[in-house]
Amino acid sequence: MLLTLTTMHRPATDLGYLLHKNPARCQSFPLSFGQAHVFYPEVAEDRCTAGLLLDVDPVAMVRGRGGVSQTALAQYVNDRPYVASSFMSVAIAQVFGPALDGRSKERPELATTPIPMCATLKVLPCRGGENFLYEVFQPLGYEIDAVRYPLDEQFGEWGQSPYYSVTLSKSTTLSDLLTHLYVLIPVFDNFKHYYVGNEELEKLLKHGEGWLAAHPKREAITHRYLKHRHSLAREALARLAEQDDQPDENLVESRSDGREDSLEKPISLNERRLGDVVSALKSCGAKRVLDLGCGEGKLLRELLKEKQFEAIVGMDVAFRSLEIAKERLRLDDLPSRQEDRIQLLHGSLMYRDKRFAGFDAAAVVEVIEHLDPPRLAAFERVLFEFARPATVVLTTPNREYNVVWPNLAAGAFRHEDHRFEWSREQFQTWARGMSERFGYTVEFRAVGPEHADFGSPTQMAVFQKAEAGHG
Ligand code: SAH
């Protein structure tokens, strides 16, 4: 059973520091169920791959413990030596422990920086079918390449096996990648090689922190990880639900340093932006409007003032922000007619959601730059293909304008949680691509004072659904 980890980060050989394993040497580690070998099949400046090969000894497994209820033959003849299973998770934790925890003595910063990574599992048993593979890894932002193996190459009529070779690619920290593999590999398998109890539950919650609670397949993952021990799974899910109520550090705009606010203050860009968004929404004649990534509800407050908008729905992934929005808008105290006009939804732009359908217009204000680039693809479909409002008003910072701000260090983003900031050309290329792909027209507007060379601080695109075609 082989797991390979590849990076294209430069210098790619830093992978050795991240894994705490010297690329120049082949190393072996004895584990209770066999032997683990670490070696580097490719080592170059622009691409480096580490392999973790498990040599599982089925005989040692049988000797080691009793109580595996299988027929005698199946104890010795089984797929354990050849497939990725919880053995691989144990090996990851034991052989790559510091990397799993995000620690690196030599490259501490790189250990917490997303870099282009790709993991290949040579044989992953996908019980539950190929769909499950996509359902589990796609929401985490991975690109997935899966190739199914036939049961026996010499006997095509026997059909397909449940085994796949799977490659997962993403710009991610090595620690996140290993964590996902650690938790999810056993989820695809039919059995675990040891009894699950409270310790497993704690491991699941520890390694699932920050991603499992919001995962659409969290229930299936939890049940399978805990070997369908229902009481354990129930407890795990209840505790995950609590976690999910905390604002997600990765997604929530943290205002702790107030940097974005104070930078933009002199020109009150925020107000200009809201004003421009409201007028774009008004002029398209929208009655039912959606504010995707509404945050603490600043736009919602402006929308409520306009009678034209009969139904106003704010959505955000951060539960805490929604609570603040609810307080600020005094939703509990609104007269009932007003109250019926507005609704807050806890959701995510990463997942298709029926509740987003049926609106005349959607605003997506200063949100896309908070999304990891590999996850933009999911967002694009959620918005333009599934929610599919007649009008989309979307804003994002114009990176070129940053040089105009004296307080912003060269090359820095306006906010620490921004994953990217686009130039006008980048934004327009993206937006035109969206309009062509999904049957919209698009028009660009400047928001805020325009600089002759660098344009305006905020850029806005207004998309209109084309009448013919996509429907
Ligand atoms: N539109 C608001 C907030 C912008 S900050 C305004 O202009 O003031 C970005 C917002 O996007 C945050 O509230 C954050 O929680 C939200 N967000 C980030 N990722 C999201 C996701 N995947 N789904 C929904 N909202 C998300």
XYZ file of C-alpha atoms and ligand atoms in Angstrom:
497
model
C 0.000 0.000 0.000
C 1.482 3.259 -1.132
C 0.730 6.893 -0.363
C 2.692 9.536 -2.236
C 2.813 13.225 -1.358
C 3.975 15.644 -4.015
C 4.563 19.358 -3.888
C 5.307 21.829 -6.643
C 6.167 24.542 -4.154
C 9.668 25.929 -4.805
C 12.033 24.745 -3.561
C 10.058 21.517 -3.608
C 12.778 19.813 -1.613
C 11.457 21.692 1.442
C 9.030 18.798 1.619
C 11.824 16.958 3.408
C 11.819 19.577 6.166
C 8.039 19.531 6.395
C 7.944 15.762 6.759
C 11.051 15.653 8.926
C 12.414 13.022 6.561
C 15.602 13.498 4.619
C 15.001 13.109 0.865
C 18.452 11.612 0.431
C 17.725 8.570 2.542
C 15.316 5.683 2.539
C 14.048 5.021 6.057
C 12.049 2.233 7.662
C 9.905 2.179 10.766
C 8.560 -0.907 12.501
C 4.854 -0.659 13.326
C 2.689 -3.163 15.178
C 1.162 -4.479 11.950
C 4.197 -4.433 9.703
C 6.802 -2.093 8.366
C 6.569 1.475 7.019
C 9.105 2.767 4.519
C 9.660 6.388 3.559
C 11.491 7.237 0.363
C 11.533 9.958 -2.288
C 10.927 8.763 -5.859
C 11.504 12.280 -7.216
C 13.528 15.117 -5.768
C 13.917 18.313 -7.747
C 13.682 22.040 -7.220
C 10.236 22.304 -8.829
C 8.703 18.992 -7.827
C 9.352 16.617 -5.000
C 7.525 13.448 -4.028
C 7.694 11.445 -0.833
C 6.338 7.923 -0.657
C 5.010 6.148 2.413
C 4.938 2.449 1.683
C 3.252 0.078 4.094
C 4.247 -3.494 4.196
C 1.438 -5.016 6.223
C 2.087 -8.448 7.606
C -1.269 -10.285 7.772
C 0.264 -13.110 9.774
C 1.585 -10.760 12.415
C -1.863 -9.203 12.568
C -3.502 -12.506 13.370
C -0.891 -13.386 15.941
C -0.986 -9.987 17.499
C -4.591 -9.947 18.564
C -7.497 -12.249 18.950
C -11.098 -11.481 18.454
C -11.094 -10.720 14.745
C -14.189 -12.635 13.781
C -13.314 -13.968 10.409
C -12.941 -17.393 8.992
C -9.452 -18.769 9.385
C -8.632 -18.336 5.728
C -9.877 -14.775 5.532
C -7.581 -13.978 8.424
C -4.663 -14.727 6.176
C -6.021 -14.007 2.741
C -7.525 -10.527 2.680
C -6.976 -7.143 1.147
C -5.345 -5.602 4.196
C -1.786 -5.636 2.908
C -2.761 -3.937 -0.325
C -5.294 -1.236 0.412
C -5.362 2.065 2.217
C -7.069 1.500 5.510
C -6.795 2.619 9.079
C -3.291 1.127 9.003
C -2.346 4.002 6.773
C -3.802 6.464 9.257
C -1.781 4.916 12.059
C 1.330 5.093 9.893
C 0.695 8.756 9.034
C 0.391 9.609 12.728
C 3.447 7.619 13.741
C 5.793 8.353 10.868
C 4.697 11.913 9.997
C 3.502 12.998 13.463
C 4.986 16.521 13.536
C 3.838 17.190 9.954
C 0.326 16.048 10.849
C 0.356 18.539 13.709
C 1.692 21.313 11.469
C 5.093 21.484 13.162
C 8.388 21.846 11.336
C 11.642 22.678 13.080
C 13.376 23.975 9.976
C 10.426 25.497 8.093
C 7.861 26.519 10.718
C 6.232 29.093 8.479
C 5.953 26.859 5.480
C 4.230 24.285 7.669
C 1.308 26.671 8.095
C 1.290 28.052 4.554
C -0.893 26.576 1.819
C 1.305 25.208 -0.959
C 0.398 23.229 -4.074
C 0.114 19.636 -2.894
C -1.067 16.425 -4.352
C -1.581 13.076 -2.633
C -2.012 9.762 -4.393
C -3.419 6.685 -2.724
C -2.593 3.738 -4.839
C -5.439 1.534 -3.704
C -8.366 3.028 -1.883
C -11.351 0.768 -1.323
C -14.400 2.897 -2.038
C -17.228 1.086 -0.367
C -20.185 3.316 -0.947
C -19.206 3.972 -4.529
C -17.340 6.564 -6.452
C -19.894 9.290 -5.702
C -19.058 9.088 -2.061
C -15.450 9.814 -2.931
C -16.468 13.079 -4.571
C -18.963 13.945 -1.881
C -16.282 13.619 0.756
C -13.330 15.346 -0.883
C -14.951 17.963 -3.095
C -16.398 20.096 -0.300
C -12.895 20.248 1.143
C -11.738 21.868 -2.067
C -9.803 18.982 -3.570
C -9.551 18.214 -7.212
C -10.111 14.521 -7.513
C -8.805 12.105 -10.046
C -10.037 8.562 -9.504
C -9.268 5.503 -11.603
C -11.127 2.311 -10.866
C -9.362 -1.015 -11.025
C -10.993 -4.019 -12.646
C -11.397 -7.038 -10.391
C -8.993 -8.987 -12.521
C -7.350 -7.640 -15.649
C -7.379 -11.097 -17.196
C -11.078 -11.648 -16.640
C -12.850 -8.542 -17.819
C -16.239 -10.212 -17.414
C -15.780 -10.246 -13.657
C -16.326 -6.525 -13.783
C -15.053 -3.749 -11.614
C -13.499 -3.940 -8.182
C -14.334 -1.558 -5.344
C -10.731 -0.339 -5.498
C -9.534 2.970 -6.894
C -6.336 4.817 -7.418
C -7.103 8.297 -6.150
C -5.210 11.555 -6.577
C -6.213 14.602 -4.573
C -4.828 18.033 -5.436
C -5.188 21.296 -3.638
C -3.271 24.296 -2.484
C -3.140 23.450 1.201
C -0.926 23.127 4.223
C 0.671 19.723 4.487
C -0.893 19.409 7.916
C -4.435 19.872 6.584
C -3.806 17.388 3.817
C -2.461 14.756 6.206
C -5.301 15.446 8.623
C -7.920 14.886 5.934
C -6.225 11.671 4.876
C -5.856 10.541 8.458
C -9.567 10.890 9.160
C -10.987 9.995 5.787
C -9.001 6.978 4.608
C -10.622 4.663 7.182
C -14.009 6.132 6.307
C -13.827 4.546 2.860
C -12.918 1.170 4.201
C -15.242 -1.474 5.495
C -13.525 -2.208 8.719
C -11.020 -0.893 11.119
C -8.402 -3.137 12.518
C -9.132 -2.201 16.087
C -12.034 -1.658 18.384
C -13.394 1.879 18.491
C -14.193 3.597 21.746
C -13.966 6.990 23.345
C -10.390 7.415 22.294
C -11.448 7.210 18.653
C -14.195 9.706 19.233
C -11.706 12.179 20.692
C -9.322 11.597 17.802
C -12.091 12.258 15.318
C -13.067 15.501 17.016
C -9.469 16.622 17.396
C -8.516 15.966 13.798
C -11.909 17.042 12.484
C -11.647 20.444 14.085
C -12.256 23.335 11.740
C -13.654 21.304 8.852
C -15.769 18.337 9.873
C -18.544 20.275 11.599
C -19.434 22.142 8.411
C -18.913 19.183 6.079
C -22.117 18.149 4.299
C -21.193 14.472 4.778
C -20.252 14.837 8.436
C -22.831 12.281 9.507
C -21.693 9.569 7.134
C -18.065 10.331 7.948
C -18.713 10.200 11.680
C -20.732 6.987 11.557
C -18.211 5.230 9.382
C -15.207 6.504 11.289
C -16.739 5.277 14.527
C -17.641 1.938 12.971
C -21.346 2.573 13.271
C -21.249 2.633 17.053
C -24.366 4.724 17.285
C -23.983 6.120 20.771
C -20.453 7.309 19.988
C -21.533 8.793 16.679
C -24.421 10.599 18.344
C -22.107 12.153 20.889
C -19.598 13.123 18.219
C -22.274 14.763 16.083
C -23.682 16.672 19.016
C -20.250 18.019 19.848
C -19.618 18.873 16.218
C -22.872 20.817 16.124
C -21.566 22.916 19.015
C -18.309 23.553 17.157
C -20.206 24.603 14.088
C -21.828 27.392 16.046
C -18.459 28.980 16.682
C -17.351 31.398 14.004
C -14.920 29.640 11.727
C -11.616 31.414 11.971
C -10.788 30.545 8.406
C -13.897 32.056 6.999
C -14.935 34.857 9.256
C -13.635 38.258 8.548
C -11.739 39.026 11.709
C -11.836 42.654 12.533
C -9.361 42.278 15.367
C -6.845 44.653 13.864
C -9.423 46.795 12.122
C -6.996 47.156 9.244
C -9.495 47.001 6.426
C -11.837 49.402 8.171
C -9.288 52.064 8.988
C -7.630 51.924 5.589
C -10.846 52.557 3.830
C -12.212 55.102 6.286
C -10.972 58.394 4.793
C -13.099 57.900 1.738
C -15.843 56.011 3.515
C -15.511 53.421 0.843
C -17.773 51.061 2.669
C -20.685 53.456 2.439
C -20.040 54.205 -1.219
C -19.967 50.523 -1.907
C -23.232 49.834 -0.121
C -24.875 52.765 -1.875
C -23.707 51.555 -5.264
C -24.852 48.015 -4.594
C -28.271 49.182 -3.471
C -28.722 51.322 -6.566
C -27.650 48.476 -8.854
C -30.190 46.218 -7.150
C -32.888 48.850 -7.389
C -32.324 49.685 -11.018
C -32.696 46.065 -12.133
C -36.178 46.061 -10.671
C -35.522 43.270 -8.191
C -38.124 42.523 -5.556
C -36.669 39.399 -3.978
C -33.005 39.853 -3.095
C -30.335 37.681 -1.585
C -27.235 38.962 0.221
C -24.699 36.156 0.021
C -21.969 36.468 2.656
C -24.003 39.162 4.398
C -21.665 39.301 7.387
C -23.011 41.519 10.120
C -25.809 42.836 7.965
C -24.724 46.284 6.812
C -26.202 45.878 3.370
C -29.337 44.254 4.773
C -29.976 47.373 6.828
C -29.850 49.515 3.701
C -32.051 47.119 1.775
C -34.693 47.194 4.487
C -35.034 50.932 3.958
C -36.100 50.419 0.354
C -39.745 49.514 -0.134
C -39.039 48.000 -3.534
C -37.485 44.953 -1.864
C -40.290 42.698 -0.729
C -38.183 39.768 0.372
C -34.644 40.162 1.691
C -32.553 37.181 2.660
C -29.074 37.362 4.190
C -26.853 34.310 4.216
C -23.486 33.720 5.816
C -21.309 30.819 6.867
C -20.389 32.494 10.150
C -23.109 31.875 12.678
C -21.697 34.517 14.993
C -21.938 37.194 12.286
C -25.555 36.270 11.726
C -26.247 36.695 15.425
C -24.694 40.135 15.332
C -26.727 40.964 12.236
C -29.869 39.842 13.999
C -29.125 42.119 16.935
C -28.119 45.097 14.825
C -31.204 44.857 12.694
C -33.275 44.327 15.845
C -35.041 41.532 14.061
C -36.752 40.457 17.234
C -38.320 43.884 17.692
C -39.432 44.550 14.141
C -43.130 45.059 13.506
C -44.471 41.879 12.003
C -44.871 43.256 8.483
C -41.206 44.205 8.409
C -40.231 40.966 10.028
C -41.792 38.995 7.211
C -39.640 40.807 4.701
C -36.313 39.676 6.060
C -34.749 36.366 6.864
C -31.262 35.205 7.825
C -29.857 31.899 6.661
C -26.891 29.981 7.929
C -25.322 28.321 4.920
C -22.309 28.193 2.714
C -21.495 29.358 -0.760
C -19.619 26.130 -1.254
C -22.718 23.991 -1.339
C -25.677 23.922 -3.607
C -28.651 25.035 -1.569
C -32.305 25.095 -2.593
C -32.909 28.059 -0.315
C -30.862 30.284 -2.656
C -33.134 29.653 -5.640
C -35.996 31.835 -6.842
C -34.501 35.306 -6.277
C -34.510 38.236 -8.668
C -31.088 39.387 -7.576
C -28.139 38.408 -5.422
C -25.479 40.649 -3.914
C -22.063 39.164 -3.213
C -20.217 42.031 -1.592
C -16.547 41.669 -0.695
C -16.868 37.916 -0.313
C -15.092 36.122 -3.152
C -11.658 37.267 -2.026
C -12.280 35.308 1.180
C -12.691 32.040 -0.716
C -9.757 29.745 -1.374
C -9.016 29.834 -5.100
C -9.528 26.074 -5.549
C -12.978 26.459 -4.020
C -14.084 29.215 -6.354
C -15.272 26.607 -8.823
C -17.829 25.309 -6.336
C -18.997 28.842 -5.565
C -19.365 29.664 -9.264
C -21.769 26.800 -9.820
C -23.684 27.426 -6.608
C -24.292 31.013 -7.658
C -24.625 31.015 -11.423
C -25.867 27.524 -12.120
C -28.050 26.617 -9.151
C -29.154 29.816 -7.382
C -29.257 31.500 -10.791
C -30.841 34.859 -9.944
C -31.672 37.183 -12.857
C -29.131 39.732 -11.566
C -25.888 39.310 -9.637
C -24.116 42.324 -8.160
C -20.638 41.327 -7.071
C -17.831 43.433 -5.634
C -14.214 42.740 -4.766
C -11.133 44.885 -4.057
C -9.125 46.211 -6.964
C -5.603 45.192 -6.122
C -4.029 47.844 -8.333
C -5.438 50.561 -6.121
C -3.581 49.315 -3.029
C -0.478 51.369 -3.857
C -2.562 54.497 -3.324
C -2.916 53.702 0.368
C 0.166 54.888 2.221
C -0.463 52.613 5.190
C -0.585 49.385 3.251
C 2.743 47.599 2.853
C 3.691 46.843 -0.745
C 2.204 43.566 -1.905
C 0.020 43.216 1.214
C -3.677 42.484 1.050
C -6.244 44.795 2.575
C -7.256 42.189 5.052
C -5.457 39.244 6.567
C -8.235 36.866 5.586
C -8.170 37.789 1.915
C -7.016 34.812 -0.120
C -6.383 36.935 -3.199
C -7.012 40.411 -4.533
C -7.491 40.809 -8.239
C -6.355 43.472 -10.670
C -9.054 44.908 -12.909
C -7.956 42.673 -15.715
C -8.029 39.542 -13.582
C -11.477 40.345 -12.283
C -12.870 41.149 -15.687
C -11.411 38.027 -17.215
C -12.983 35.949 -14.501
C -16.337 37.707 -14.735
C -16.470 37.454 -18.540
C -15.655 33.766 -18.229
C -18.600 33.364 -15.838
C -20.981 35.241 -18.073
C -20.062 33.149 -21.102
C -20.194 29.889 -19.259
C -23.495 30.471 -17.535
C -25.410 32.618 -20.012
C -25.209 36.058 -18.414
C -24.155 39.445 -19.700
C -21.749 41.412 -17.559
C -20.981 45.074 -17.056
C -18.304 46.657 -14.850
C -18.525 49.659 -12.588
C -16.005 51.527 -10.507
C -16.789 52.035 -6.833
C -15.059 54.851 -4.976
C -12.762 57.581 -6.301
C -11.020 56.659 -9.534
C -7.268 57.000 -9.872
C -6.031 57.701 -13.389
C -3.630 54.763 -13.438
C -4.961 52.387 -10.835
C -8.720 52.672 -11.152
C -11.118 52.625 -8.208
C -10.550 50.903 -4.863
C -13.488 48.539 -5.302
C -14.594 46.920 -8.526
C -18.114 45.831 -9.224
C -19.590 43.498 -11.815
C -23.292 43.444 -12.597
C -24.401 40.233 -14.272
C -27.755 39.900 -15.992
C -29.184 36.589 -17.013
C -29.440 36.426 -20.791
C -33.025 35.772 -21.853
C -32.412 33.007 -24.338
C -30.194 29.997 -23.917
C -29.604 28.840 -20.378
C -33.134 29.641 -19.259
N -20.866 41.364 2.609
C -20.427 41.813 3.908
C -19.320 40.946 4.535
C -18.045 40.828 3.765
S -16.820 39.941 4.657
C -19.969 43.268 3.836
O -19.758 43.770 2.758
O -19.832 43.842 4.883
C -16.919 38.345 3.941
C -18.067 37.527 4.459
O -18.129 36.348 3.697
C -17.935 37.115 5.907
O -19.076 37.460 6.606
C -17.753 35.620 5.826
O -18.295 34.932 6.933
C -18.481 35.293 4.552
N -18.065 34.036 3.954
C -16.819 33.566 3.763
N -16.847 32.346 3.208
C -18.154 32.045 3.024
C -18.852 30.912 2.509
N -18.196 29.862 2.045
N -20.186 30.938 2.474
C -20.868 32.020 2.940
N -20.270 33.093 3.449
C -18.932 33.116 3.499
